[in-house]
Structure formats: C-alpha cells, structure tokens
Coordinates of C-alpha atoms in Angstrom, one line a residue:
M1 CA 58.8 77.1 -18.4
E2 CA 60.2 73.6 -18.3
K3 CA 58.6 72.8 -21.6
F4 CA 60.2 76.0 -23.1
K5 CA 63.5 74.9 -21.8
Y6 CA 63.1 71.5 -23.4
Y7 CA 62.3 73.0 -26.8
K8 CA 65.2 75.4 -26.5
Q9 CA 67.6 72.5 -26.0
L10 CA 66.0 70.6 -28.9
V11 CA 66.4 73.6 -31.2
G12 CA 70.1 74.0 -30.1
A13 CA 70.7 70.3 -30.8
I14 CA 69.1 70.6 -34.3
I15 CA 71.2 73.7 -35.1
L16 CA 74.4 72.0 -33.9
A17 CA 73.6 68.9 -36.0
G18 CA 73.0 71.1 -39.0
I19 CA 76.3 72.9 -38.6
M20 CA 78.1 69.5 -38.3
V21 CA 76.4 68.3 -41.5
I22 CA 77.4 71.4 -43.4
V23 CA 81.0 71.1 -42.1
A24 CA 81.1 67.4 -43.2
L25 CA 79.7 68.2 -46.7
R26 CA 82.1 71.2 -47.2
I27 CA 85.1 69.9 -45.4
G28 CA 87.3 70.4 -48.4
D29 CA 86.4 74.0 -48.8
I30 CA 86.8 74.6 -45.1
A31 CA 90.3 73.0 -45.1
N32 CA 91.3 75.1 -48.1
A33 CA 90.1 78.3 -46.3
I34 CA 92.0 77.4 -43.2
D35 CA 95.1 76.6 -45.3
A36 CA 94.8 80.0 -47.0
V37 CA 94.5 81.8 -43.7
L38 CA 97.5 79.9 -42.3
S39 CA 99.6 80.7 -45.4
A40 CA 98.8 84.4 -45.0
F41 CA 100.3 84.2 -41.5
V42 CA 103.5 82.3 -42.5
P43 CA 105.7 85.4 -42.9
L44 CA 104.5 86.7 -39.5
I45 CA 105.2 83.4 -37.9
L46 CA 108.7 83.2 -39.5
G47 CA 109.4 86.7 -38.5
A48 CA 108.5 86.0 -34.9
C49 CA 110.8 83.0 -34.8
M50 CA 113.6 84.9 -36.4
A51 CA 113.1 87.8 -34.0
F52 CA 113.3 85.3 -31.0
V53 CA 116.6 83.8 -32.3
L54 CA 118.1 87.2 -33.2
D55 CA 117.1 88.6 -29.8
I56 CA 119.5 86.1 -28.2
L57 CA 122.4 88.0 -29.9
V58 CA 120.8 91.4 -29.6
V59 CA 120.5 91.1 -25.8
R60 CA 124.2 90.2 -25.6
Y61 CA 125.3 93.0 -27.8
E62 CA 123.2 95.5 -25.7
R63 CA 125.0 94.3 -22.6
W64 CA 128.3 95.2 -24.3
L65 CA 127.2 98.5 -26.0
W66 CA 126.8 101.2 -23.3
P67 CA 124.7 99.0 -20.9
K68 CA 124.3 101.7 -18.3
T69 CA 123.1 104.4 -20.7
K70 CA 119.4 105.3 -20.3
F71 CA 119.1 108.4 -22.5
G72 CA 120.9 110.3 -25.3
W73 CA 122.1 109.3 -28.8
R74 CA 123.9 106.2 -27.5
Y75 CA 120.7 104.9 -26.0
K76 CA 118.8 105.6 -29.3
I77 CA 121.3 103.8 -31.6
R78 CA 122.0 100.9 -29.2
R79 CA 119.1 98.7 -30.3
P80 CA 119.4 99.3 -34.1
L81 CA 123.2 98.9 -33.9
S82 CA 122.8 95.6 -31.9
I83 CA 120.3 94.3 -34.5
I84 CA 122.8 95.2 -37.3
L85 CA 125.6 93.5 -35.5
S86 CA 123.5 90.4 -35.0
F87 CA 122.7 90.2 -38.7
V88 CA 126.3 90.7 -39.6
T89 CA 127.4 87.9 -37.1
I90 CA 125.0 85.4 -38.5
S91 CA 125.8 86.4 -42.1
L92 CA 129.5 86.0 -41.5
I93 CA 129.0 82.5 -40.0
V94 CA 126.8 81.4 -42.9
Y95 CA 129.2 82.8 -45.5
F96 CA 132.3 81.2 -43.9
I97 CA 130.6 77.8 -43.7
A98 CA 129.2 78.1 -47.3
R99 CA 132.5 79.3 -48.6
M100 CA 134.3 76.3 -47.1
A101 CA 131.8 73.5 -47.7
V102 CA 129.6 74.2 -50.7
P103 CA 132.4 74.3 -53.4
Q104 CA 133.9 71.1 -52.1
L105 CA 130.6 69.3 -52.0
I106 CA 129.8 70.4 -55.6
H107 CA 133.3 69.2 -56.7
S108 CA 132.8 65.8 -54.9
M109 CA 129.4 65.3 -56.4
S110 CA 130.7 66.1 -59.9
I111 CA 133.4 63.5 -59.5
I112 CA 130.9 60.9 -58.4
V113 CA 128.6 61.7 -61.3
S114 CA 131.5 61.5 -63.9
A115 CA 132.6 58.2 -62.4
A116 CA 129.1 56.7 -62.4
P117 CA 129.4 55.0 -65.8
Q118 CA 132.6 53.2 -64.9
L119 CA 131.2 52.3 -61.5
Y120 CA 128.2 50.8 -63.2
A121 CA 130.4 48.8 -65.6
D122 CA 132.4 47.5 -62.7
F123 CA 129.2 46.6 -60.9
Q124 CA 128.0 44.6 -63.9
V125 CA 131.3 42.7 -64.0
W126 CA 131.0 42.0 -60.3
I127 CA 127.5 40.7 -60.7
Q128 CA 128.6 38.4 -63.5
H129 CA 131.4 36.9 -61.3
I130 CA 128.8 36.4 -58.5
T131 CA 126.4 34.6 -60.8
E132 CA 129.2 32.3 -62.1
A133 CA 130.3 31.5 -58.6
I134 CA 126.9 31.1 -56.9
P135 CA 124.3 29.3 -59.1
F136 CA 121.1 30.5 -57.3
A137 CA 122.2 34.1 -57.8
S138 CA 121.6 33.7 -61.5
N139 CA 117.9 34.1 -61.1
Q140 CA 116.4 35.5 -64.3
T141 CA 114.3 38.1 -62.5
I142 CA 117.4 39.5 -60.7
M143 CA 119.3 39.5 -64.0
D144 CA 116.5 41.4 -65.8
T145 CA 116.4 43.9 -63.0
L146 CA 120.2 44.6 -63.1
N147 CA 120.7 44.6 -66.9
G148 CA 121.6 47.8 -68.8
E149 CA 118.2 48.2 -70.5
S150 CA 116.3 48.1 -67.1
F151 CA 118.8 50.6 -65.7
V152 CA 118.2 53.0 -68.5
K153 CA 114.4 52.6 -68.2
Y154 CA 114.6 53.3 -64.4
T155 CA 116.9 56.2 -65.0
R156 CA 114.4 57.7 -67.5
E157 CA 111.5 57.3 -65.1
W158 CA 113.5 58.9 -62.3
G159 CA 114.5 61.8 -64.7
T160 CA 110.8 62.4 -65.7
K161 CA 109.7 62.5 -62.1
G162 CA 112.7 64.5 -61.1
G163 CA 111.9 67.2 -63.7
S164 CA 108.4 67.8 -62.2
Y165 CA 109.9 67.7 -58.7
I166 CA 112.5 70.3 -59.6
V167 CA 109.8 72.6 -61.0
D168 CA 107.7 72.2 -57.8
T169 CA 110.8 72.7 -55.7
M170 CA 111.7 76.0 -57.5
G171 CA 108.2 77.3 -56.9
S172 CA 108.5 76.4 -53.2
V173 CA 111.9 78.0 -53.0
L174 CA 110.6 81.3 -54.5
S175 CA 107.6 81.3 -52.2
W176 CA 109.8 80.6 -49.1
T177 CA 112.3 83.2 -50.2
L178 CA 109.6 85.8 -50.3
N179 CA 108.2 84.7 -46.9
I180 CA 111.6 84.8 -45.4
G181 CA 112.2 88.3 -46.7
L182 CA 108.9 89.6 -45.4
G183 CA 109.6 87.7 -42.1
L184 CA 113.0 89.5 -41.7
I185 CA 111.3 92.9 -42.0
F186 CA 108.7 91.9 -39.5
A187 CA 111.4 90.6 -37.2
V188 CA 113.2 93.9 -37.3
Y189 CA 110.1 95.8 -36.4
M190 CA 109.4 93.3 -33.5
L191 CA 112.9 93.8 -32.1
L192 CA 112.7 97.6 -32.3
D193 CA 109.4 97.6 -30.5
K194 CA 110.1 94.7 -28.2
E195 CA 109.4 96.5 -24.9
R196 CA 106.2 98.1 -26.2
L197 CA 104.9 94.7 -27.5
I198 CA 105.6 93.0 -24.1
L199 CA 103.9 95.9 -22.3
Q200 CA 100.8 95.8 -24.5
G201 CA 100.6 92.0 -24.1
K202 CA 100.6 92.4 -20.3
R203 CA 98.0 95.1 -20.3
M204 CA 95.7 93.0 -22.5
L205 CA 96.1 90.0 -20.2
K206 CA 95.3 92.2 -17.2
A207 CA 92.2 93.7 -19.0
Y208 CA 90.7 90.4 -20.2
A209 CA 91.9 87.7 -17.7
S210 CA 91.9 87.2 -14.0
D211 CA 95.0 87.8 -11.9
V212 CA 95.4 84.0 -11.6
W213 CA 95.5 83.5 -15.4
V214 CA 97.9 86.5 -15.7
E215 CA 100.2 84.9 -13.2
R216 CA 100.1 81.5 -14.9
T217 CA 100.6 82.9 -18.4
T218 CA 103.5 85.0 -17.3
Y219 CA 105.1 82.0 -15.6
V220 CA 104.6 79.8 -18.7
G221 CA 106.0 82.5 -21.0
N222 CA 109.1 83.0 -18.8
V223 CA 109.8 79.2 -18.7
A224 CA 109.3 78.9 -22.5
V225 CA 111.6 81.9 -23.2
K226 CA 114.3 80.7 -20.9
T227 CA 114.2 77.1 -22.2
F228 CA 114.3 78.1 -25.8
S229 CA 117.1 80.6 -25.3
N230 CA 119.2 78.1 -23.3
F231 CA 118.6 75.4 -25.9
F232 CA 119.7 77.5 -28.9
V233 CA 122.7 78.8 -27.1
G234 CA 123.7 75.4 -25.8
Q235 CA 123.1 73.7 -29.2
F236 CA 125.3 76.3 -30.9
I237 CA 128.1 75.8 -28.4
D238 CA 127.8 72.0 -28.7
A239 CA 127.9 72.2 -32.5
L240 CA 130.9 74.5 -32.3
I241 CA 132.8 72.2 -29.9
L242 CA 132.0 69.2 -32.1
G243 CA 133.1 70.9 -35.3
V244 CA 136.4 72.0 -33.7
M245 CA 137.0 68.4 -32.3
V246 CA 136.4 66.9 -35.8
G247 CA 138.6 69.4 -37.5
V248 CA 141.5 69.1 -35.2
T249 CA 141.3 65.2 -35.1
L250 CA 141.2 65.0 -38.9
W251 CA 144.1 67.4 -39.2
L252 CA 146.2 65.3 -36.8
F253 CA 145.4 62.2 -38.9
N254 CA 146.4 64.1 -42.1
I255 CA 143.0 63.5 -43.7
E256 CA 142.0 65.7 -46.7
Y257 CA 139.3 68.5 -46.3
A258 CA 139.6 68.6 -42.5
T259 CA 138.5 72.2 -42.3
T260 CA 135.7 71.8 -44.8
I261 CA 134.3 68.7 -43.1
A262 CA 134.6 70.4 -39.7
C263 CA 132.4 73.3 -41.0
V264 CA 129.9 70.9 -42.4
I265 CA 129.7 68.9 -39.1
G266 CA 129.5 72.2 -37.1
L267 CA 126.5 73.4 -39.3
T268 CA 124.6 70.1 -39.3
G269 CA 125.4 69.7 -35.6
L270 CA 122.8 72.4 -34.9
I271 CA 120.2 69.7 -35.6
P272 CA 119.8 67.6 -32.4
L273 CA 120.9 64.0 -32.5
L274 CA 120.5 63.4 -36.2
G275 CA 122.6 66.4 -37.4
I276 CA 126.0 64.6 -37.0
Y277 CA 124.8 61.7 -39.2
I278 CA 123.7 64.1 -41.9
G279 CA 127.1 65.9 -41.8
G280 CA 128.9 62.5 -41.5
V281 CA 127.4 61.3 -44.8
M282 CA 128.3 64.5 -46.5
G283 CA 131.9 64.3 -45.2
A284 CA 132.2 60.6 -46.3
V285 CA 131.0 61.6 -49.8
M286 CA 133.9 64.1 -50.0
L287 CA 136.5 61.6 -48.9
L288 CA 135.3 58.8 -51.1
T289 CA 136.3 60.9 -54.1
V290 CA 139.9 61.1 -52.7
N291 CA 140.7 57.9 -50.8
P292 CA 138.2 55.3 -49.6
M293 CA 140.5 54.3 -46.8
D294 CA 140.5 57.9 -45.5
A295 CA 136.7 57.8 -45.7
L296 CA 136.6 54.6 -43.5
L297 CA 139.0 56.1 -41.0
Y298 CA 136.9 59.3 -40.9
V299 CA 133.8 57.2 -40.1
V300 CA 135.6 55.6 -37.2
I301 CA 136.9 58.9 -35.9
L302 CA 133.5 60.5 -36.2
E303 CA 131.8 57.7 -34.3
V304 CA 134.4 57.9 -31.5
L305 CA 134.0 61.7 -31.2
H306 CA 130.2 61.4 -31.4
Q307 CA 130.2 59.1 -28.4
I308 CA 132.4 61.6 -26.5
E309 CA 130.1 64.4 -27.5
S310 CA 126.8 62.7 -26.8
N311 CA 127.8 61.2 -23.5
V312 CA 130.1 63.9 -22.0
I313 CA 129.7 67.3 -23.7
Y314 CA 126.0 67.3 -24.8
P315 CA 124.5 66.5 -21.4
K316 CA 126.6 69.2 -19.7
V317 CA 126.2 71.9 -22.4
V318 CA 122.6 71.3 -23.6
G319 CA 121.0 68.7 -21.4
N320 CA 121.5 70.6 -18.1
S321 CA 120.3 73.9 -19.6
I322 CA 116.9 72.5 -20.8
G323 CA 116.5 69.8 -18.1
L324 CA 115.1 67.2 -20.5
P325 CA 116.1 63.5 -20.3
G326 CA 117.7 61.9 -23.3
L327 CA 114.6 59.7 -24.0
W328 CA 112.4 62.7 -24.5
V329 CA 115.0 64.5 -26.6
F330 CA 115.0 61.6 -29.0
A331 CA 111.2 61.4 -29.1
A332 CA 111.0 65.1 -29.7
V333 CA 113.4 65.0 -32.6
I334 CA 111.6 62.0 -34.3
V335 CA 108.1 63.5 -33.9
G336 CA 109.3 67.0 -34.9
A337 CA 111.0 65.7 -38.0
S338 CA 107.9 63.8 -39.0
L339 CA 105.7 66.9 -38.6
M340 CA 107.9 69.8 -39.8
G341 CA 111.2 68.4 -41.1
V342 CA 114.4 70.2 -40.0
I343 CA 112.4 73.0 -38.4
G344 CA 110.5 70.4 -36.3
M345 CA 113.8 69.0 -35.1
L346 CA 115.0 72.4 -33.9
V347 CA 111.7 73.5 -32.3
G348 CA 110.6 70.1 -31.0
V349 CA 113.2 69.7 -28.3
P350 CA 112.8 73.1 -26.5
L351 CA 109.0 72.8 -26.9
V352 CA 108.9 69.4 -25.3
A353 CA 111.4 70.6 -22.7
T354 CA 109.1 73.5 -21.8
C355 CA 106.1 71.2 -21.5
Y356 CA 108.2 68.8 -19.4
K357 CA 109.3 71.5 -17.0
L358 CA 105.7 72.8 -16.6
L359 CA 104.4 69.3 -16.1
M360 CA 107.0 68.4 -13.5
A361 CA 106.5 71.6 -11.6
D362 CA 102.7 71.0 -11.5
V363 CA 103.3 67.4 -10.4
E364 CA 105.6 68.5 -7.6
A365 CA 103.1 71.1 -6.5
R366 CA 100.2 68.6 -6.4
L367 CA 102.3 66.0 -4.5
A368 CA 103.3 68.7 -2.0
S369 CA 99.7 69.7 -1.6
N370 CA 98.6 66.1 -1.1
E371 CA 101.3 65.5 1.4
G372 CA 100.3 68.6 3.3
L373 CA 96.8 67.2 3.6

C-alpha cells in the first residue's frame, strides 16, 4: 500500500511537470487566449463600474421620488425614472463643461500652432545671441541639433510616427466606444434588477460557502461599497469646491477665461492629487495665448488655492470619508496610474482604502485577542 502511494505521488509529479513544460512552451498562445477572454468581458466590467457610479445618483433620486411608496404605478416607474434622471444629470454636467472648455482649448491650441514658426525664429535668434555671448555654448553638436534642417528632420520623423499613432488611436477609440455603449446597456439592466442580483448572490454564498465565509464576504462587500461611494461623492464635492474657488478668484483678479478654466479645473479635479496639475497646464496654455503675465499670476493663484484645498478641504471632504492617510493616497495614485492610467487613479484610491480598512480592522481584532490572552 505504501508502495502504491509512492507511485501515485510520482505519477502526479510527472503529470504536473508535463503540464508546466506545455505551459512554458505555449506561453504565448495561453497569454493570447487569456487576453481574448478578458477582452470579451470588458463591456461587462465597464457596465458594472458604470452601474456602481450611477447607483450613487439613483439611490439619492429614489429617496426624493416617493420614498414611502411600496406598490402601484409610482413604485414601478421610480427606478426607471431615477436611472433616466441620473443619465440626464451626468450628461448635463459633461455638456456644460465641454461647452465651456473644449472650444477655448481648440482656439488656444490653434493660436499656438499658428505662432510656432515665429516662435522658432525668435528661438534661433536667441540661440545666436547666446553663442556670441558665451563661447562654450557654440558647440558644433549643439548647433547641428538646433539648426533648421535638423528641426525639419525631427518634425518629419514625429509626423510619420504620429500618423501611425493616430490610426491606432482611432481603432482604440472605436473599440472603446462600442464597449462603453454595450456597458451602458448592461449597467441599465443591472440597476433595474439590483435587488434580485444581490439576493441571488447571497443565496449562492449560503449554498456553496460556510456561514463564516458568508459573514466575512458580506462584511468585505459592505466596506468596499461604502468606501467607494464615499470616495466618489467626496471627490466630486472636492472638485466642485476647487472649481468654484478658482473661478471666483480668477474673476476677482480680472483674468480672462475664468469660467472656462474653472470648468477645466473642476473636471480634472476628479482625478486625485494629479488632476489639478493637469487642469493647471491646460489653463496656463489658454492664458499664454492672451497674456503671459496673466498666466504667471494664474499659476501663483492656483498653487495657493491648491495648498488650501489639499491641506484644509480635501482631508475633511474626502480623507475623513475613506479613512486613508495621505501617504497611501499618493502611493495608490502613482501605482494606479502606472497600471491603468486615469482609470487606475480613480479606482486605486478607494481600492487601497478598502484594503487599508480591512487590514486595520483585522489588526485591531488580533491585538485585542492577544491582549485578552
């Protein structure tokens, strides 16, 4: 019997080694298969994320629309009407910001592009003055790099690469547009059947898991939902306050495009920590086409307001709601941006905050248990 057990372990080890060899030899095909499967689930993942964000508004509209009604036509139309109002609210916000910011950004970029030849000519004159005033600045390698022929050569190379990049980007945009459209449909179905989905999930947990695992899973889910909801609501309020502060201050200093820049700052402020810098650069580009001194004053004003926002407003509005120290917020933004770009910035902070809360609760429970011993 012991001998049979030994041979059984040996056969198992040989089979496992064979599987590992096959995986190593066909790792490319396996990776492609996994990527294809994940790509097929992208619309569903997007839909679930959009349903979660929309549900924040849907819940609040349902509290306003006949909250005590439990039957009848009002009860039947309350959920669909709340979903429609949520879509309308988000669409109006996006339209208002796009209406204010996009035309001015395009106008500013067109001014910069049209002024580029004159700027380059002025740059060449400035370089010539520098080389005449400072002898070691007239290095031949530097001059060859900055001359007109080299500039044209680099521009052509960038243009060639840019053409292929634009084609790839258009393909990605079309693909993501389709995925977002399918995700929106899936999100609507999820919101309409929210209670049924939650009930089915609980029944499946009770059927296939122990009571301890059901309790733990429910606790983790409640913490995650509460943290993510508080984060998105707090981040939106913080971005709105920052946008209003920037708009009012720029208006008081009589700086051009105050309303447009406020909209841009409010939109990019939804991105934790880094959003204000992205919006700040866009606002500076607008003002550089009007008055460079206004752009400089704007940078100073924005930095002052940013310090007030990050040290006074953000900790009270967002920090307290998610319970995550500033160090881990910064780490979550950096890692999330590296992994998933802007989406990673938005998801990284509440995800880390959820893990942080669960870890701290477990640490406290273990320490209390040890102290009791």
